[in-house]
Amino acid sequence: MSNLTIEKTLVAQRITEINESATLAMAQKSRDLAAKGIDVINLSLGEPDFNTPQFIKEAAKKAIDDNYSKYPPVAGFLDLRKAICEKFKRENGLLYEPNQIVVSTGAKQSVINAVLSIVNPGDEVLLPAPYWVSYSEMVKFAGGIPVEIPTTIQTDFKATTEQLKKHITSKTKLMMFSSPCNPSGSVYTKDELKAIADLFSQYDDLYVISDEIYEHINFVDKHVSIAQFESIKNKTVVVNGLSKSFAMTGWRLGYSASPLHIAQASIKLQGLFTSGANAVTQIAAITALNSDLAETKKMNAIFKTRRDLLLKIVSDIPGMKLNTPQGAFYVFPDVSFYYGKSFNGKLIKTGSDLCEYLLEIAHVALVSGEGFGDSKCIRISYATSEEKLVKAVERIKIALLNLK
Ligand code: PMP
Ligand code: GLU
């Protein structure tokens, strides 16, 4: 479902070899329809519908008045990096020095910094599938080879150490995963993470990118980071950011904690390509990270209520198979029951066909599982009001029942 129709011969090969972000492409399609006056319900984008908490906005306003208008240090202001170290210590029991922290223009930037710093052309990168859409394209961009490890609803979409071990070769350099997971909502337990850490610590040159952007959107347990296992801490890049925990997607602030050489490589990249993150946002981020998370916890409770509602109403739709997401704000149903069916002569063969059909007929925007490495599923974001969720699912149900 691409919006961008770039003529292959006009741009460099590295651009034609990667896919456009499936999430952002669908969000744009939904905006385009809405601009034509169509009442679209957009459940495509993983973006909290809440506004940024007032105390963070006040900190940003003050930062503007205090003239934070110059280039910040490429790695981020020292005070912010210290606040991030404190956060890791307080919330995750992880000890880092400020020179291991790199502040970036979003977790997305932190992930690509790490991928470009670790992956050489030809290196294999393990991606337990479903994975977040950007991972596979980032790996390809770095010249690496994405190695998908398919998981199923039966294992709650989590990769086992047996599966991981089977895919490790002499070329394997990295594994990338998110927990809580976008798109499955799965959360790896402490024991599962320890087993993976034990396995990986047997290999000398195997890194992990642990994307923890949904840390605070977790309905089961206290968050566990794989970096808490000393055996692989110095091979792990922890990525996090403010987009989800503080409803700050548009502010663009992420960060990584890593071994020093990866931090320095990331600074080198950012110094050449972005100059670092917005100065005003950085100052506001200090306030956000030092806060008591009361606002974050309120948002988490609302997401949980919405998850429960969505699971209940979606499970009424015939043919949908679901896991119970334990975090993030997505459900990822297997909708393959509908493949091979059609409406008015239009055959639904794939998740993309189904999403296109649901957008056209039901005016609900969702994202196909193909970009996430699981073509049987589609992703529904519940980062929106209960009222919209109920209305969207009613529309989806009617449209699906019309498929014969
Ligand atoms: N990782 C995952 C798993 C995500 O879902 C997202 C989407 N926001 C990001 C990273 C990027 O977040 P940011 O807005 O901080 O760039
Ligand atoms: N991460 C969110 C999502 O998966 C926002 C879009 C994006 O950054 O790709 O929908």
Tab-separated table of C-alpha atoms and ligand atoms in Angstrom:
chain	number	residue	atom	x	y	z
A	1	MET	CA	0.000	0.000	0.000
A	2	SER	CA	2.597	2.509	-1.054
A	3	ASN	CA	1.840	6.206	-1.502
A	4	LEU	CA	5.173	6.971	-3.061
A	5	THR	CA	5.525	6.140	-6.716
A	6	ILE	CA	9.204	6.742	-7.227
A	7	GLU	CA	10.514	6.005	-10.720
A	8	LYS	CA	13.206	3.374	-10.115
A	9	THR	CA	15.713	4.780	-12.573
A	10	LEU	CA	15.643	8.256	-11.043
A	11	VAL	CA	16.913	7.436	-7.579
A	12	ALA	CA	19.673	5.410	-6.000
A	13	GLN	CA	19.278	1.654	-5.717
A	14	ARG	CA	19.321	1.791	-1.908
A	15	ILE	CA	16.009	3.645	-2.049
A	16	THR	CA	14.314	1.296	-4.485
A	17	GLU	CA	15.436	-1.712	-2.470
A	18	ILE	CA	13.544	-0.722	0.656
A	19	ASN	CA	9.811	-0.488	1.261
A	20	GLU	CA	8.034	2.647	2.411
A	21	SER	CA	6.958	2.541	6.087
A	22	ALA	CA	3.705	0.542	5.985
A	23	THR	CA	2.373	2.263	9.096
A	24	LEU	CA	3.003	5.792	7.902
A	25	ALA	CA	1.794	4.986	4.373
A	26	MET	CA	-1.541	3.798	5.735
A	27	ALA	CA	-1.826	6.781	8.071
A	28	GLN	CA	-1.316	9.074	5.077
A	29	LYS	CA	-3.987	7.254	3.030
A	30	SER	CA	-6.369	7.694	5.919
A	31	ARG	CA	-5.569	11.434	6.174
A	32	ASP	CA	-6.061	11.816	2.415
A	33	LEU	CA	-9.533	10.265	2.610
A	34	ALA	CA	-10.437	12.381	5.639
A	35	ALA	CA	-9.347	15.500	3.707
A	36	LYS	CA	-11.955	14.566	1.073
A	37	GLY	CA	-14.610	14.750	3.766
A	38	ILE	CA	-14.903	10.988	4.341
A	39	ASP	CA	-15.521	9.891	7.920
A	40	VAL	CA	-12.508	7.597	8.253
A	41	ILE	CA	-11.646	5.940	11.555
A	42	ASN	CA	-7.893	5.731	11.641
A	43	LEU	CA	-6.690	2.700	13.582
A	44	SER	CA	-3.489	2.471	11.572
A	45	LEU	CA	-1.072	4.626	13.476
A	46	GLY	CA	0.540	3.689	16.749
A	47	GLU	CA	0.184	7.062	18.347
A	48	PRO	CA	-1.375	7.881	21.728
A	49	ASP	CA	-4.460	10.041	21.223
A	50	PHE	CA	-3.731	11.883	24.486
A	51	ASN	CA	-2.169	15.316	24.646
A	52	THR	CA	1.279	15.740	26.152
A	53	PRO	CA	0.939	16.303	29.941
A	54	GLN	CA	0.757	19.981	30.867
A	55	PHE	CA	3.858	20.001	33.117
A	56	ILE	CA	6.003	18.871	30.182
A	57	LYS	CA	4.549	21.562	27.928
A	58	GLU	CA	5.328	24.175	30.606
A	59	ALA	CA	8.942	23.002	30.747
A	60	ALA	CA	9.203	23.406	26.972
A	61	LYS	CA	7.699	26.900	27.060
A	62	LYS	CA	10.248	27.894	29.678
A	63	ALA	CA	13.054	26.384	27.595
A	64	ILE	CA	12.030	28.592	24.665
A	65	ASP	CA	12.065	31.662	26.918
A	66	ASP	CA	15.422	30.582	28.299
A	67	ASN	CA	16.740	30.659	24.727
A	68	TYR	CA	17.435	27.009	24.103
A	69	SER	CA	17.710	27.912	20.463
A	70	LYS	CA	21.247	26.885	19.586
A	71	TYR	CA	22.662	23.568	18.389
A	72	PRO	CA	22.802	21.188	21.329
A	73	PRO	CA	25.704	18.735	21.785
A	74	VAL	CA	25.312	15.923	19.234
A	75	ALA	CA	24.842	13.260	21.945
A	76	GLY	CA	22.342	15.420	23.854
A	77	PHE	CA	22.656	17.824	26.789
A	78	LEU	CA	24.654	16.333	29.654
A	79	ASP	CA	21.826	17.067	32.109
A	80	LEU	CA	19.446	15.042	29.983
A	81	ARG	CA	21.898	12.172	29.620
A	82	LYS	CA	22.308	12.195	33.418
A	83	ALA	CA	18.516	12.135	33.836
A	84	ILE	CA	18.368	9.165	31.448
A	85	CYS	CA	21.046	7.358	33.496
A	86	GLU	CA	18.984	8.027	36.634
A	87	LYS	CA	15.866	6.682	34.898
A	88	PHE	CA	17.674	3.479	33.918
A	89	LYS	CA	18.964	3.054	37.478
A	90	ARG	CA	15.661	3.837	39.203
A	91	GLU	CA	13.240	2.065	36.879
A	92	ASN	CA	15.308	-0.733	35.345
A	93	GLY	CA	18.180	-1.376	37.759
A	94	LEU	CA	20.610	-0.631	34.920
A	95	LEU	CA	23.818	1.300	35.471
A	96	TYR	CA	25.141	3.432	32.625
A	97	GLU	CA	27.500	6.393	32.393
A	98	PRO	CA	26.298	9.490	30.500
A	99	ASN	CA	28.830	8.796	27.726
A	100	GLN	CA	26.934	5.577	26.946
A	101	ILE	CA	23.723	7.496	26.288
A	102	VAL	CA	22.889	9.060	22.923
A	103	VAL	CA	19.818	11.260	22.616
A	104	SER	CA	18.221	11.204	19.173
A	105	THR	CA	15.286	12.445	17.128
A	106	GLY	CA	13.108	9.510	18.186
A	107	ALA	CA	13.481	5.825	18.985
A	108	LYS	CA	13.388	5.283	15.230
A	109	GLN	CA	16.599	7.289	14.864
A	110	SER	CA	18.170	5.391	17.777
A	111	VAL	CA	17.371	2.064	16.117
A	112	ILE	CA	18.865	3.069	12.764
A	113	ASN	CA	21.931	4.519	14.521
A	114	ALA	CA	22.476	1.142	16.164
A	115	VAL	CA	21.810	-0.887	13.004
A	116	LEU	CA	24.200	1.218	10.936
A	117	SER	CA	26.808	0.995	13.687
A	118	ILE	CA	26.629	-2.803	14.026
A	119	VAL	CA	25.646	-4.383	10.706
A	120	ASN	CA	28.121	-4.939	7.878
A	121	PRO	CA	26.994	-5.869	4.365
A	122	GLY	CA	26.163	-9.585	4.328
A	123	ASP	CA	25.593	-9.851	8.082
A	124	GLU	CA	22.477	-11.724	9.131
A	125	VAL	CA	20.018	-10.123	11.530
A	126	LEU	CA	17.493	-12.216	13.435
A	127	LEU	CA	14.000	-10.787	13.431
A	128	PRO	CA	11.424	-12.742	15.419
A	129	ALA	CA	8.270	-12.159	13.376
A	130	PRO	CA	5.999	-10.315	13.701
A	131	TYR	CA	8.408	-7.414	14.129
A	132	TRP	CA	8.023	-3.665	13.788
A	133	VAL	CA	7.883	-2.605	10.113
A	134	SER	CA	10.991	-0.459	10.095
A	135	TYR	CA	13.379	-3.178	11.306
A	136	SER	CA	13.596	-5.235	8.113
A	137	GLU	CA	14.004	-2.143	5.929
A	138	MET	CA	16.690	-0.700	8.208
A	139	VAL	CA	18.623	-3.966	8.036
A	140	LYS	CA	18.400	-4.000	4.232
A	141	PHE	CA	19.464	-0.349	4.121
A	142	ALA	CA	22.592	-1.311	6.056
A	143	GLY	CA	23.292	-4.106	3.550
A	144	GLY	CA	22.358	-6.787	6.070
A	145	ILE	CA	20.148	-9.802	5.535
A	146	PRO	CA	16.937	-9.942	7.567
A	147	VAL	CA	16.365	-13.483	8.846
A	148	GLU	CA	12.748	-13.811	9.855
A	149	ILE	CA	11.877	-16.239	12.638
A	150	PRO	CA	8.185	-16.950	12.336
A	151	THR	CA	6.192	-17.273	15.546
A	152	THR	CA	2.555	-18.197	16.057
A	153	ILE	CA	-0.417	-17.241	18.171
A	154	GLN	CA	0.106	-20.542	20.036
A	155	THR	CA	3.439	-19.265	21.425
A	156	ASP	CA	1.940	-15.794	21.943
A	157	PHE	CA	4.041	-14.602	18.994
A	158	LYS	CA	7.263	-15.061	20.958
A	159	ALA	CA	10.415	-16.739	19.644
A	160	THR	CA	11.829	-19.593	21.695
A	161	THR	CA	15.544	-20.099	22.314
A	162	GLU	CA	15.353	-23.335	20.276
A	163	GLN	CA	14.078	-21.352	17.297
A	164	LEU	CA	16.683	-18.640	17.747
A	165	LYS	CA	19.493	-21.170	18.067
A	166	LYS	CA	18.460	-22.882	14.840
A	167	HIS	CA	18.809	-19.624	12.940
A	168	ILE	CA	22.202	-18.561	14.322
A	169	THR	CA	24.986	-18.991	11.755
A	170	SER	CA	28.573	-17.744	11.498
A	171	LYS	CA	27.127	-14.647	9.770
A	172	THR	CA	24.626	-13.729	12.478
A	173	LYS	CA	25.450	-10.340	13.948
A	174	LEU	CA	22.333	-9.048	15.626
A	175	MET	CA	18.841	-9.732	16.903
A	176	MET	CA	16.241	-6.966	17.028
A	177	PHE	CA	13.011	-7.138	18.959
A	178	SER	CA	10.539	-5.048	20.879
A	179	SER	CA	8.981	-6.051	24.198
A	180	PRO	CA	6.205	-5.055	24.731
A	181	CYS	CA	5.964	-5.882	21.040
A	182	ASN	CA	4.676	-3.804	18.198
A	183	PRO	CA	2.554	-5.324	16.592
A	184	SER	CA	1.622	-8.374	18.731
A	185	GLY	CA	1.521	-6.751	22.178
A	186	SER	CA	3.491	-9.717	23.533
A	187	VAL	CA	5.718	-9.208	26.547
A	188	TYR	CA	8.708	-11.487	27.104
A	189	THR	CA	8.910	-12.714	30.701
A	190	LYS	CA	12.039	-12.405	32.825
A	191	ASP	CA	12.718	-16.143	32.419
A	192	GLU	CA	12.318	-15.973	28.648
A	193	LEU	CA	14.704	-13.024	28.443
A	194	LYS	CA	17.209	-14.779	30.679
A	195	ALA	CA	17.116	-17.843	28.428
A	196	ILE	CA	17.815	-15.662	25.385
A	197	ALA	CA	20.610	-13.838	27.239
A	198	ASP	CA	22.153	-17.192	28.241
A	199	LEU	CA	22.029	-18.378	24.637
A	200	PHE	CA	23.472	-15.204	23.162
A	201	SER	CA	26.251	-14.938	25.709
A	202	GLN	CA	27.693	-18.124	24.170
A	203	TYR	CA	28.543	-16.189	21.003
A	204	ASP	CA	31.286	-13.548	20.876
A	205	ASP	CA	30.024	-11.231	18.213
A	206	LEU	CA	26.258	-11.253	18.567
A	207	TYR	CA	24.439	-8.033	19.464
A	208	VAL	CA	20.879	-7.318	20.570
A	209	ILE	CA	18.801	-4.224	19.927
A	210	SER	CA	16.157	-4.198	22.631
A	211	ASP	CA	13.451	-1.731	21.664
A	212	GLU	CA	11.678	-0.772	24.875
A	213	ILE	CA	9.604	2.142	23.592
A	214	TYR	CA	6.421	0.526	25.017
A	215	GLU	CA	8.005	-0.031	28.442
A	216	HIS	CA	5.234	1.795	30.288
A	217	ILE	CA	2.345	0.392	28.283
A	218	ASN	CA	2.383	-2.948	30.015
A	219	PHE	CA	-0.634	-4.647	31.601
A	220	VAL	CA	1.051	-7.580	33.269
A	221	ASP	CA	4.357	-7.138	34.976
A	222	LYS	CA	7.052	-4.707	35.837
A	223	HIS	CA	9.087	-4.132	32.710
A	224	VAL	CA	12.192	-6.266	32.309
A	225	SER	CA	15.031	-5.269	30.002
A	226	ILE	CA	17.239	-7.961	28.515
A	227	ALA	CA	20.179	-5.684	29.400
A	228	GLN	CA	19.517	-6.572	33.056
A	229	PHE	CA	21.388	-9.822	32.389
A	230	GLU	CA	25.046	-8.950	32.876
A	231	SER	CA	26.195	-11.667	30.472
A	232	ILE	CA	24.979	-9.704	27.471
A	233	LYS	CA	24.684	-6.140	28.745
A	234	ASN	CA	27.811	-5.099	26.868
A	235	LYS	CA	26.357	-6.500	23.633
A	236	THR	CA	22.947	-4.865	24.034
A	237	VAL	CA	21.650	-1.554	22.772
A	238	VAL	CA	18.585	-0.490	24.746
A	239	VAL	CA	16.351	1.887	22.805
A	240	ASN	CA	13.637	3.968	24.386
A	241	GLY	CA	11.983	7.349	23.967
A	242	LEU	CA	9.234	9.718	24.983
A	243	SER	CA	6.738	9.170	22.146
A	244	LYS	CA	4.596	6.523	23.813
A	245	SER	CA	5.172	6.924	27.565
A	246	PHE	CA	4.500	10.648	27.578
A	247	ALA	CA	2.296	11.049	24.475
A	248	MET	CA	5.037	13.002	22.700
A	249	THR	CA	5.202	11.496	19.217
A	250	GLY	CA	5.529	14.851	17.474
A	251	TRP	CA	8.286	16.118	19.753
A	252	ARG	CA	10.732	13.580	18.318
A	253	LEU	CA	12.914	12.412	21.158
A	254	GLY	CA	14.479	9.013	21.656
A	255	TYR	CA	17.592	7.655	23.310
A	256	SER	CA	19.864	4.652	23.435
A	257	ALA	CA	22.083	3.107	26.090
A	258	SER	CA	24.835	0.927	24.746
A	259	PRO	CA	28.458	-0.103	24.977
A	260	LEU	CA	30.655	2.951	24.507
A	261	HIS	CA	31.793	2.071	20.965
A	262	ILE	CA	28.194	1.926	19.708
A	263	ALA	CA	27.424	5.234	21.438
A	264	GLN	CA	30.420	6.836	19.760
A	265	ALA	CA	29.472	5.399	16.373
A	266	SER	CA	25.941	6.768	16.824
A	267	ILE	CA	27.328	10.219	17.676
A	268	LYS	CA	29.434	10.078	14.510
A	269	LEU	CA	26.327	9.306	12.429
A	270	GLN	CA	24.172	11.931	14.094
A	271	GLY	CA	26.931	14.521	13.842
A	272	LEU	CA	26.906	14.061	10.091
A	273	PHE	CA	23.211	13.569	9.469
A	274	THR	CA	20.993	15.241	12.101
A	275	SER	CA	23.189	17.265	14.521
A	276	GLY	CA	21.148	15.731	17.337
A	277	ALA	CA	17.701	16.250	18.816
A	278	ASN	CA	15.683	19.448	19.182
A	279	ALA	CA	17.083	21.523	22.088
A	280	VAL	CA	13.711	22.609	23.515
A	281	THR	CA	12.425	19.025	23.467
A	282	GLN	CA	15.542	17.892	25.293
A	283	ILE	CA	14.960	20.316	28.147
A	284	ALA	CA	11.309	19.257	28.407
A	285	ALA	CA	12.460	15.621	28.385
A	286	ILE	CA	14.446	16.169	31.601
A	287	THR	CA	11.220	17.204	33.326
A	288	ALA	CA	9.315	14.254	31.832
A	289	LEU	CA	11.907	11.667	32.840
A	290	ASN	CA	12.241	13.025	36.379
A	291	SER	CA	8.471	12.919	36.919
A	292	ASP	CA	6.570	10.424	39.055
A	293	LEU	CA	4.920	8.854	35.960
A	294	ALA	CA	1.438	9.596	37.355
A	295	GLU	CA	0.186	10.743	33.929
A	296	THR	CA	1.850	7.790	32.227
A	297	LYS	CA	0.141	5.375	34.621
A	298	LYS	CA	-3.240	6.980	33.947
A	299	MET	CA	-2.744	6.523	30.212
A	300	ASN	CA	-1.680	2.914	30.754
A	301	ALA	CA	-4.885	2.180	32.684
A	302	ILE	CA	-6.970	3.648	29.860
A	303	PHE	CA	-5.107	1.586	27.266
A	304	LYS	CA	-5.843	-1.538	29.285
A	305	THR	CA	-9.569	-0.767	29.406
A	306	ARG	CA	-9.546	-0.240	25.654
A	307	ARG	CA	-7.656	-3.460	25.066
A	308	ASP	CA	-10.230	-5.398	27.071
A	309	LEU	CA	-13.059	-3.762	25.157
A	310	LEU	CA	-11.455	-4.355	21.771
A	311	LEU	CA	-10.685	-8.011	22.491
A	312	LYS	CA	-14.293	-8.528	23.533
A	313	ILE	CA	-15.843	-6.943	20.466
A	314	VAL	CA	-13.341	-8.315	17.950
A	315	SER	CA	-13.787	-11.845	19.242
A	316	ASP	CA	-17.444	-11.613	18.100
A	317	ILE	CA	-16.285	-11.430	14.482
A	318	PRO	CA	-16.291	-14.882	12.909
A	319	GLY	CA	-12.945	-16.232	11.715
A	320	MET	CA	-10.646	-13.909	13.674
A	321	LYS	CA	-7.944	-15.580	15.758
A	322	LEU	CA	-6.339	-13.538	18.523
A	323	ASN	CA	-3.689	-13.636	21.207
A	324	THR	CA	-4.135	-11.541	24.349
A	325	PRO	CA	-1.752	-8.606	24.014
A	326	GLN	CA	-0.071	-7.802	27.302
A	327	GLY	CA	1.300	-4.419	26.391
A	328	ALA	CA	1.667	-1.734	23.678
A	329	PHE	CA	-1.627	-0.672	22.058
A	330	TYR	CA	-2.284	-3.076	19.224
A	331	VAL	CA	-4.150	-6.259	18.537
A	332	PHE	CA	-2.874	-8.421	15.732
A	333	PRO	CA	-5.592	-10.852	14.642
A	334	ASP	CA	-5.076	-13.667	12.159
A	335	VAL	CA	-7.603	-12.865	9.438
A	336	SER	CA	-6.519	-15.474	6.885
A	337	PHE	CA	-10.014	-16.985	7.151
A	338	TYR	CA	-11.119	-14.185	4.804
A	339	TYR	CA	-8.440	-14.746	2.156
A	340	GLY	CA	-9.941	-16.244	-0.991
A	341	LYS	CA	-13.306	-14.561	-0.387
A	342	SER	CA	-14.586	-11.696	-2.506
A	343	PHE	CA	-16.983	-8.779	-2.693
A	344	ASN	CA	-18.495	-7.494	-5.952
A	345	GLY	CA	-15.942	-9.474	-7.929
A	346	LYS	CA	-12.978	-8.149	-5.936
A	347	LEU	CA	-10.951	-11.063	-4.593
A	348	ILE	CA	-9.180	-10.698	-1.236
A	349	LYS	CA	-5.892	-12.561	-1.511
A	350	THR	CA	-3.729	-10.892	1.129
A	351	GLY	CA	-3.776	-8.734	4.235
A	352	SER	CA	-3.065	-5.700	2.040
A	353	ASP	CA	-6.108	-6.513	-0.095
A	354	LEU	CA	-8.173	-6.840	3.058
A	355	CYS	CA	-6.925	-3.535	4.500
A	356	GLU	CA	-7.577	-1.811	1.189
A	357	TYR	CA	-11.096	-3.266	1.127
A	358	LEU	CA	-11.782	-2.207	4.728
A	359	LEU	CA	-10.513	1.290	4.017
A	360	GLU	CA	-12.645	1.653	0.871
A	361	ILE	CA	-15.816	-0.006	2.103
A	362	ALA	CA	-15.791	0.385	5.893
A	363	HIS	CA	-13.670	3.542	6.022
A	364	VAL	CA	-11.465	2.066	8.715
A	365	ALA	CA	-7.689	2.320	8.327
A	366	LEU	CA	-5.653	-0.673	9.552
A	367	VAL	CA	-2.204	-1.984	8.652
A	368	SER	CA	-1.579	-5.277	6.893
A	369	GLY	CA	0.623	-7.801	8.686
A	370	GLU	CA	2.849	-8.253	5.626
A	371	GLY	CA	5.115	-5.351	6.563
A	372	PHE	CA	5.414	-6.848	10.046
A	373	GLY	CA	6.537	-10.205	8.660
A	374	ASP	CA	3.246	-12.044	9.186
A	375	SER	CA	0.976	-12.053	6.180
A	376	LYS	CA	-1.896	-13.852	7.925
A	377	CYS	CA	-2.574	-10.951	10.277
A	378	ILE	CA	-3.616	-7.334	10.299
A	379	ARG	CA	-2.837	-4.750	12.980
A	380	ILE	CA	-5.476	-2.730	14.788
A	381	SER	CA	-4.245	0.158	16.922
A	382	TYR	CA	-6.418	0.958	19.930
A	383	ALA	CA	-4.766	4.259	20.707
A	384	THR	CA	-8.121	5.926	20.216
A	385	SER	CA	-11.409	6.449	22.069
A	386	GLU	CA	-13.719	3.593	23.071
A	387	GLU	CA	-16.483	5.187	21.043
A	388	LYS	CA	-14.390	5.113	17.870
A	389	LEU	CA	-13.259	1.565	18.561
A	390	VAL	CA	-16.835	0.333	18.885
A	391	LYS	CA	-17.886	2.138	15.714
A	392	ALA	CA	-14.854	0.876	13.780
A	393	VAL	CA	-15.361	-2.735	14.799
A	394	GLU	CA	-19.050	-2.564	13.823
A	395	ARG	CA	-18.035	-1.329	10.398
A	396	ILE	CA	-15.300	-3.947	10.046
A	397	LYS	CA	-17.707	-6.710	11.032
A	398	ILE	CA	-20.321	-5.697	8.453
A	399	ALA	CA	-17.715	-5.432	5.701
A	400	LEU	CA	-16.200	-8.816	6.553
A	401	LEU	CA	-19.578	-10.526	6.652
A	402	ASN	CA	-20.193	-9.226	3.127
A	403	LEU	CA	-17.214	-11.197	1.850
A	404	LYS	CA	-18.364	-14.441	0.263
B	1	PMP	N1	10.007	1.263	17.923
B	1	PMP	C1	8.750	0.793	17.885
B	1	PMP	C2	8.524	-0.654	18.207
B	1	PMP	C3	7.693	1.640	17.542
B	1	PMP	O1	6.453	1.171	17.500
B	1	PMP	C4	7.960	2.979	17.220
B	1	PMP	C5	6.836	3.857	16.763
B	1	PMP	N2	6.745	4.999	17.400
B	1	PMP	C6	9.280	3.422	17.295
B	1	PMP	C7	10.282	2.534	17.638
B	1	PMP	C8	9.668	4.816	16.964
B	1	PMP	O2	9.317	5.709	17.976
B	1	PMP	P1	9.712	7.244	17.928
B	1	PMP	O3	8.444	7.988	17.756
B	1	PMP	O4	10.350	7.519	19.250
B	1	PMP	O5	10.650	7.424	16.790
B	2	GLU	N1	5.432	3.290	15.631
B	2	GLU	C1	4.101	3.667	15.271
B	2	GLU	C2	3.447	2.548	14.485
B	2	GLU	O1	3.972	1.496	14.401
B	2	GLU	C3	4.093	4.979	14.541
B	2	GLU	C4	4.422	4.920	13.075
B	2	GLU	C5	5.863	4.654	12.832
B	2	GLU	O2	6.683	5.278	13.492
B	2	GLU	O3	6.148	3.817	11.995
B	2	GLU	O4	2.389	2.742	13.971
